[in-house]
Coordinates of C-alpha atoms and ligand atoms in Angstrom, one line a residue:
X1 CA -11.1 11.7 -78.0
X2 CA -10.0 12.0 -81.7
X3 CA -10.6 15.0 -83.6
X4 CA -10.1 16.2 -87.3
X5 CA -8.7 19.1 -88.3
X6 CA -8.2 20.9 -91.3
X7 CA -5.4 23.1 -91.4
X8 CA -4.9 26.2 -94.3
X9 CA -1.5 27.9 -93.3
X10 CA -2.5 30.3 -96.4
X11 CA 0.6 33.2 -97.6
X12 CA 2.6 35.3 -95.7
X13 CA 3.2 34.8 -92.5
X14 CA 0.2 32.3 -92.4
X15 CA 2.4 29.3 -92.4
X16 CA 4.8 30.7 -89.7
X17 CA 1.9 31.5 -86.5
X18 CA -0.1 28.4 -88.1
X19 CA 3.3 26.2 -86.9
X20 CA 2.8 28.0 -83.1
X21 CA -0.8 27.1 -83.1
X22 CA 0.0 23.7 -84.0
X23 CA 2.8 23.2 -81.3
X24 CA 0.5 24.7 -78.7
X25 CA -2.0 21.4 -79.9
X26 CA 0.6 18.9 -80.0
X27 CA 1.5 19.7 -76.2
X28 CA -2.2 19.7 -75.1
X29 CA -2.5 16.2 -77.0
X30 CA 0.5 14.9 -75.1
X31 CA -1.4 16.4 -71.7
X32 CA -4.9 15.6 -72.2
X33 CA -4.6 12.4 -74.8
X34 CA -6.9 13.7 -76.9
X35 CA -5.4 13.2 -80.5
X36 CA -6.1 15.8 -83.4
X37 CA -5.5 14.0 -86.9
X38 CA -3.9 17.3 -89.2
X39 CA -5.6 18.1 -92.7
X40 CA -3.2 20.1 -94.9
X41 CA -4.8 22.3 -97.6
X42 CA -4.4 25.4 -100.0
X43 CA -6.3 28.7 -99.5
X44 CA -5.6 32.2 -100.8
X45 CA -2.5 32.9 -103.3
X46 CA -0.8 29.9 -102.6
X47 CA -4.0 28.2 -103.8
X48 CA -4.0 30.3 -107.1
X49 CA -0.8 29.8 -107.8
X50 CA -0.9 25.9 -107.1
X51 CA -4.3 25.2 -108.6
X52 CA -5.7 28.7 -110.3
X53 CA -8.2 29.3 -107.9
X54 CA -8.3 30.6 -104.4
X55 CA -9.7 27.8 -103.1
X56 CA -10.8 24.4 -104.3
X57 CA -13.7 22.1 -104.3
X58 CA -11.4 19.2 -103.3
X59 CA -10.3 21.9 -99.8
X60 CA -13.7 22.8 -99.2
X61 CA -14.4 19.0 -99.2
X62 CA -11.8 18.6 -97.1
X63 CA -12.9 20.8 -94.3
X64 CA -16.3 19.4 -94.7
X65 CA -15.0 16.3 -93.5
X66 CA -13.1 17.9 -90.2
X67 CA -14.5 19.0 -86.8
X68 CA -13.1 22.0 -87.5
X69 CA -10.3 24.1 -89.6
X70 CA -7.5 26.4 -88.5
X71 CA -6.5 29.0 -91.2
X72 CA -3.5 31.4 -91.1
X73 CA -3.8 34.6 -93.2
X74 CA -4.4 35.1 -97.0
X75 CA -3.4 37.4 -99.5
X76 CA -0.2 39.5 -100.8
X77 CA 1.7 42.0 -103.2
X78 CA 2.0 39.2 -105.4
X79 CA -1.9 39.0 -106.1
X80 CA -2.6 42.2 -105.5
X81 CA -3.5 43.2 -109.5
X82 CA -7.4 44.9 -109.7
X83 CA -7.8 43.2 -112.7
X84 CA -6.7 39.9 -111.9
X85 CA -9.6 37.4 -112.7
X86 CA -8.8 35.9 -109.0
X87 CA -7.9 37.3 -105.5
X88 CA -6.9 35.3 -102.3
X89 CA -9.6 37.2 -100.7
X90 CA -12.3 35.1 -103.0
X91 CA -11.0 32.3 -100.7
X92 CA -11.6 33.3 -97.7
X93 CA -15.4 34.5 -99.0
X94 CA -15.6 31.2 -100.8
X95 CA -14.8 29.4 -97.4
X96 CA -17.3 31.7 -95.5
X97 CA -20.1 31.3 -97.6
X98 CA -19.9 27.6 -98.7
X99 CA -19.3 26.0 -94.9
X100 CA -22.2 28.3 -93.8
X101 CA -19.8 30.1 -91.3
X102 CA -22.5 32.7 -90.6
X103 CA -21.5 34.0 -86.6
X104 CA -18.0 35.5 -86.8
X105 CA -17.0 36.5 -83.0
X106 CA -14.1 38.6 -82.4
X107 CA -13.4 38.7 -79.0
X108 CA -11.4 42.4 -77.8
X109 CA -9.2 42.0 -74.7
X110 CA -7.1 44.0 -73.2
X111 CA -4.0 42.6 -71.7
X112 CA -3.0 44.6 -68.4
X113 CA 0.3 44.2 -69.3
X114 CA 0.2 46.0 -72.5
X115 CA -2.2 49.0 -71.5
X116 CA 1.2 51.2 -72.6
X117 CA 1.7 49.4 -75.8
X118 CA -1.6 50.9 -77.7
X119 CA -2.6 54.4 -78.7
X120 CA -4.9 55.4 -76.1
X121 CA -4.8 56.5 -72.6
X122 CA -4.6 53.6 -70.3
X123 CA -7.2 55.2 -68.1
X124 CA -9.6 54.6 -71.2
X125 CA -8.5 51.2 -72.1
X126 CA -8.1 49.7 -68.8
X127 CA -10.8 46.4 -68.1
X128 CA -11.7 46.4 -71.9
X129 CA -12.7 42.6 -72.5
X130 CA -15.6 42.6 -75.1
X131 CA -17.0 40.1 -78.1
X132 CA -18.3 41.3 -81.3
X133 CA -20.2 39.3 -83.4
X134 CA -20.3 39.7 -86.4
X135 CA -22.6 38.7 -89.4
X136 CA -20.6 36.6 -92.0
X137 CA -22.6 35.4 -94.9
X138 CA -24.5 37.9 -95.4
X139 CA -25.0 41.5 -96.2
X140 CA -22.8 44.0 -99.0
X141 CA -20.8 41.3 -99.1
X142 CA -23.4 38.7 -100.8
X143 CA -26.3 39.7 -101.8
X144 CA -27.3 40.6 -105.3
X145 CA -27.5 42.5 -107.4
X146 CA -23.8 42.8 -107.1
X147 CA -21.9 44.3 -110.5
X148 CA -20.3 46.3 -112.3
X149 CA -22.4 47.6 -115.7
X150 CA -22.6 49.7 -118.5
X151 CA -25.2 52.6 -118.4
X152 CA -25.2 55.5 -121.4
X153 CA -24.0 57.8 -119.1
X154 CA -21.1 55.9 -117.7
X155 CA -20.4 53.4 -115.6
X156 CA -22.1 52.2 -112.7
X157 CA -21.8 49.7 -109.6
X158 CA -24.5 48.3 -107.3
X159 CA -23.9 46.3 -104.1
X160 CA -27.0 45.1 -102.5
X161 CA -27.7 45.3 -98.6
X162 CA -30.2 42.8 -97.8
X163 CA -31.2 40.7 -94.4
X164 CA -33.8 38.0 -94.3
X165 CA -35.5 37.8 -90.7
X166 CA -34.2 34.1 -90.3
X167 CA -30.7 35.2 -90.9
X168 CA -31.2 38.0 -88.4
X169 CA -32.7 36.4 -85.8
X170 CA -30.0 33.5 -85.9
X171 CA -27.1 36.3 -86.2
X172 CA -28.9 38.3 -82.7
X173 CA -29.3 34.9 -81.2
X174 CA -25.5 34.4 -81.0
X175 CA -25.6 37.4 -79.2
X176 CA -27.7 36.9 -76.9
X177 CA -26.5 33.5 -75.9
X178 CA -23.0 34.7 -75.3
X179 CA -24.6 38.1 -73.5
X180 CA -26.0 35.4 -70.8
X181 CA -23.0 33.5 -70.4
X182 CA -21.1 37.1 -69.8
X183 CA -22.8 40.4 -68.3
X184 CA -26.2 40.2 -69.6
X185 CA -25.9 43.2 -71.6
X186 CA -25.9 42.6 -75.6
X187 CA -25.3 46.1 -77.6
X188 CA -26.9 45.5 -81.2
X189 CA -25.4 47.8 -83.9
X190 CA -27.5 48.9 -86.7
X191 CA -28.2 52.0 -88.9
X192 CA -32.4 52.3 -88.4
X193 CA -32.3 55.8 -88.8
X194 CA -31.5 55.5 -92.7
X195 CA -31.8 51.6 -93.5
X196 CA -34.7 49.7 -93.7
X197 CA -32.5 46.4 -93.6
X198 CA -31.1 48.1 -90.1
X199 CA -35.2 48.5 -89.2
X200 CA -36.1 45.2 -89.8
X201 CA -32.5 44.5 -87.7
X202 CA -33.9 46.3 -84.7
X203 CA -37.4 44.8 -85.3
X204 CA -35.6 41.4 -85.0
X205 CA -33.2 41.7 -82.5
X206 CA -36.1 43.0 -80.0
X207 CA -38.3 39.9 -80.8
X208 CA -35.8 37.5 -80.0
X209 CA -34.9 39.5 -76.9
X210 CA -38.3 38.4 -75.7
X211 CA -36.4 34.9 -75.1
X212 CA -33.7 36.4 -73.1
X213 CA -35.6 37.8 -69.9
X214 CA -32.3 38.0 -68.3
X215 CA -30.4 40.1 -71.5
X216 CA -30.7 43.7 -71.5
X217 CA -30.8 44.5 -74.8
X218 CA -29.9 48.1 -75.9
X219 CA -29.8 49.5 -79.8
X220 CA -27.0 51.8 -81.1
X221 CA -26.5 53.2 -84.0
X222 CA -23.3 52.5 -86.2
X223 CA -21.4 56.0 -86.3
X224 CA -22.3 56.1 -82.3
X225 CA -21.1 53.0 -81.6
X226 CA -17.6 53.9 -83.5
X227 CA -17.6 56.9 -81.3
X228 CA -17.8 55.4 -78.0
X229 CA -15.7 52.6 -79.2
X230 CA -12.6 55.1 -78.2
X231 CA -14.4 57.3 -76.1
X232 CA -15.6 54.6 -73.4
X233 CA -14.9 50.7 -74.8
X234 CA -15.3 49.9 -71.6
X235 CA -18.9 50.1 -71.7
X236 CA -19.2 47.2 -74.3
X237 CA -19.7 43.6 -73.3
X238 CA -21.0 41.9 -76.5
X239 CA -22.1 43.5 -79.8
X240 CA -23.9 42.1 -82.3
X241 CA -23.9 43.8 -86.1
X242 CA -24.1 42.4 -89.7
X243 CA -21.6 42.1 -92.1
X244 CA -19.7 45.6 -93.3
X245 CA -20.5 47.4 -89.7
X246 CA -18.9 44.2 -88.1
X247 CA -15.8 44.6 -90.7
X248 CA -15.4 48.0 -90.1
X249 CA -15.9 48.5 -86.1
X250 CA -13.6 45.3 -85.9
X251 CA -10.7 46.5 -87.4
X252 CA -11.2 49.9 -84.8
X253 CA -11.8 47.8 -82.0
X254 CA -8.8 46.2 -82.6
X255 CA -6.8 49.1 -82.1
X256 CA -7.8 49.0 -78.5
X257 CA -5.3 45.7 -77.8
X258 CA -2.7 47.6 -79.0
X259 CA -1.7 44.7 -81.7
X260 CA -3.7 43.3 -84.4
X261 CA -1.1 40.4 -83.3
X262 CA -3.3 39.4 -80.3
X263 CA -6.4 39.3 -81.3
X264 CA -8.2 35.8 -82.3
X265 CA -11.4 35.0 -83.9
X266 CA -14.0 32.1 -84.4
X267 CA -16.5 31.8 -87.6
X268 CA -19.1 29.3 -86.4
X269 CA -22.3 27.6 -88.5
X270 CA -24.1 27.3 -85.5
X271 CA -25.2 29.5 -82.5
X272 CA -22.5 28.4 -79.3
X273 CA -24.3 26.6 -76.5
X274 CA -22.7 25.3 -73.6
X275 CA -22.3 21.5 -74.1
X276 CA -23.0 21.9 -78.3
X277 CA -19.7 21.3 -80.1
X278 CA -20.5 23.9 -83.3
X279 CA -18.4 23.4 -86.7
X280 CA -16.1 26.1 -86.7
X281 CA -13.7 28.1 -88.6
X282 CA -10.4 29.8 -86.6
X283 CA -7.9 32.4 -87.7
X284 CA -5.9 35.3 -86.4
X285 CA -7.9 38.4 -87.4
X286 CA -4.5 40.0 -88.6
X287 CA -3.6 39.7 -92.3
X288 CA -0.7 38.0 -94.1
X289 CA 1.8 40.7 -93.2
X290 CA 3.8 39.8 -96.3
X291 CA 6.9 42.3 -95.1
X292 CA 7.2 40.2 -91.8
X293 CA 6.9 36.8 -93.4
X294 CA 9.9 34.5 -93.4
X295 CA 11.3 36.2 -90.5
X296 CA 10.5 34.7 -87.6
X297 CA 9.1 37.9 -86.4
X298 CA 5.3 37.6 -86.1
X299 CA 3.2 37.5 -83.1
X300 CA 1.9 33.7 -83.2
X301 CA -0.2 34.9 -80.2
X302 CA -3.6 35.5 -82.2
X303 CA -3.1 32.3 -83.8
X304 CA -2.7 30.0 -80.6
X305 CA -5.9 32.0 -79.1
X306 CA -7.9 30.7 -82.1
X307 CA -7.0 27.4 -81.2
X308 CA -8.0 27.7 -77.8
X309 CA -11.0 29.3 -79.5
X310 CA -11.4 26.1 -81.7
X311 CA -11.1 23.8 -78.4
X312 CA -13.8 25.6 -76.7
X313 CA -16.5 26.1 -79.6
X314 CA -15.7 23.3 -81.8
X315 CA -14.4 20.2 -79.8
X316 CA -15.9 21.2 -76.2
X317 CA -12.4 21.0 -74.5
X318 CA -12.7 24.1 -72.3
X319 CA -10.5 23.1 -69.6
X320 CA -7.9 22.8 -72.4
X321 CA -8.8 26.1 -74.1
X322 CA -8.4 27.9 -70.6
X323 CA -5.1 26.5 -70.0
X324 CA -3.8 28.0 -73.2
X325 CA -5.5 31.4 -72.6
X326 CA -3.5 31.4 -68.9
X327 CA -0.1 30.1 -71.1
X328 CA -0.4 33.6 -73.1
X329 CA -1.1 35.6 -70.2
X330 CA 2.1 34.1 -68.2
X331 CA 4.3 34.2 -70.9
X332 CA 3.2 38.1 -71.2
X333 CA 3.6 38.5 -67.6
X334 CA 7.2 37.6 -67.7
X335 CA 7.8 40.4 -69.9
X336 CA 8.4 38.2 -73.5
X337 CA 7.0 40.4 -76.6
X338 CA 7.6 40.3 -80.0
X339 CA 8.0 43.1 -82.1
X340 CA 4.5 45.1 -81.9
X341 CA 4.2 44.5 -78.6
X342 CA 7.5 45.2 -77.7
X343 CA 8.4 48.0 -75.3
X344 CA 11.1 49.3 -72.9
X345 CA 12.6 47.0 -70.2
X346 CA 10.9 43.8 -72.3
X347 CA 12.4 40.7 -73.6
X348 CA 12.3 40.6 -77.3
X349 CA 11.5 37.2 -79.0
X350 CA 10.6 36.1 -82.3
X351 CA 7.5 33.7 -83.4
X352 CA 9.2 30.5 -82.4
X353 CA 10.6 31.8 -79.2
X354 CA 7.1 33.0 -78.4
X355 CA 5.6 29.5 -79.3
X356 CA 8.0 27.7 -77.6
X357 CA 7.3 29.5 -74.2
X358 CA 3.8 29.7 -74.7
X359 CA 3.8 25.9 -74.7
X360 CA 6.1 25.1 -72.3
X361 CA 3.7 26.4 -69.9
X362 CA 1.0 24.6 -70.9
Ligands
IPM401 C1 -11.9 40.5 -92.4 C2 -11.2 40.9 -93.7 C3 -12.0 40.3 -94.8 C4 -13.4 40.9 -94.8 C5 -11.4 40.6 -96.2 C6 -10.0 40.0 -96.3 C7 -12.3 40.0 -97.3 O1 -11.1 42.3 -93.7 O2 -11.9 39.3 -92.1 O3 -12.3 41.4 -91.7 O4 -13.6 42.1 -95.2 O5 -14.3 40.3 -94.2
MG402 MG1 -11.8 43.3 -92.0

């Protein structure tokens, strides 16, 4: 098969863990014969600097045309300025919103090799392998009114949280098909106690649960569901929340792997079925890391895990996408870390090293 790809290496260390991603593909091509034809373009700072804007008709046109795109990391000191008419960030929201990239899954597993590199007891971290899925397009993030204004009695900002039922029931529906390919059991994270948007959530999430006969569905609140995320995260299989929850409980969750520099994630414009090849959007859910970047320091691992993400949602090459996810876990098993993973009795590498090995055992 021939696919197309559009690739958006972005600032920092975006280009550097893009390049590991990329020779990860180029040994599964030579494997499998499938041949992926590479679409460079500009997103984030890069893309303002080059262009003025953070990302371009003629990109977004671009991706349109792929099966899929691979994106690095956005953003940096350098753009950094409140007032600045343009942020990298716009890019990635621009990219989101125009390719309809409404289900973002960010899977949280936790290597048994590096139970002693996070910040929690092992005992409590142990077996923790969990998806969160998070709404995209949606939300704080995008509704309107959104502005800052003028009142006589100072200033005053609105962001607006609002949820049709259609993009609910499509968001939940994710969930619940990845809940039945898993344990059955879909957490849905909402705040009904206060928000109607989070009531009309729950109303939702329960009437497409009627589909699911096999799914147990349970509801939790937001501020429980942060709790437990440290107190038991074993209990989670997949959770399902909109947009600023999913933001939020992401970036904790993510804490349980130890390193930001592990963990992968998918954006998709379409709910994941087995045998449906879904457009798809893949990055590293780590930033730019501008102090890292040019040093051949940074983990490439969350980078080639979103291309084995990208094989298994967007091109239907599963086979392929496991063999990559067994590549990290040797290479990890043979004690190779980079720096934030790195601890005593290890063997330190850098990105390329960790590429290199990663696809020599593919
Ligand atoms: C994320 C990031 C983005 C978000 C930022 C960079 C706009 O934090 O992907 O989680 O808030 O969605
Ligand atoms: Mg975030």
């Amino acid at each position: 098969m021939q696919f197309k790809l559009a690739v958006l290496p972005g600032d920092g260390i975006g280009p550097e863990v893009t390049a590991e991603g990329l020779k990860v593909l180029q040994v599964i091509s030579g494997r499998s014969g499938h041949r992926f034809d590479l679409n460079e373009g500009l997103i984030g700072g890069i893309s303002i600097d080059k262009t003025g804007s953070a990302f371009t008709d003629g990109t977004m046109k671009m991706c349109r045309h792929c099966d899929a795109v691979l994106l690095g990391a956005v953003g940096g000191p350098k753009w950094d300025d409140p007032q600045a008419k343009v942020h990298p960030e716009d890019g990635l929201l621009a990219l989101r919103k125009g390719l309809g990239l409404f289900a973002n899954l960010r899977p949280v597993k936790v290597f048994p090799m590096l139970v002693d590199s996070t910040n929690l007891k092992p005992e409590v971290i142990r077996g923790v392998d969990f998806i969160f899925v998070r709404e995209l397009t949606g939300g704080l993030y995008f509704a309107r009114p959104k502005r800052q204004y003028q009142t006589s009695r100072g200033r005053r900002a609105t962001d607006t949280m609002t949820y049709s039922e259609q993009e609910i029931r499509r968001i939940v529906r994710v969930g619940f098909e990845l809940a039945r390919t898993r344990h059955q059991k879909l957490v849905s994270v909402d705040k009904a106690n206060v928000l109607q948007s989070s009531r009309l959530w729950r109303q939702v999430a329960t009437e497409v649960a009627e589909d699911y006969p096999e799914v147990n569905l349970e509801h939790m609140l937001v501020d429980a569901c942060a709790m437990r995320l440290i107190q038991n995260p074993a209990y989670f299989n997949v959770l399902v929340t909109e947009n600023m929850f999913g933001d939020i409980l992401t970036d904790e969750a993510s804490m349980l792997a130890g390193s930001m520099g592990m963990l992968p994630s998918a954006s998709l414009a379409g709910v994941p079925q087995e045998g449906v090849n879904v457009f798809g959007m893949y990055e590293p859910i780590h930033g730019s890391a501008p102090r890292r970047a040019g040093l051949n320091m940074a983990n490439p691992i969350a980078t080639i895990l979103s291309v084995a993400m990208m094989l298994r949602y967007s091109l239907g090459l599963i086979a392929e996408a496991q063999i990559i996810e067994n590549a990290v876990d040797a290479v990890l098993q043979e004690g190779y870390r980079t720096y934030d993973i790195m601890s005593e009795g290890k063997t330190k590498v850098g990105a390329k090293e960790m590429g290199d090995l990663i696809a020599g055992k593919v």
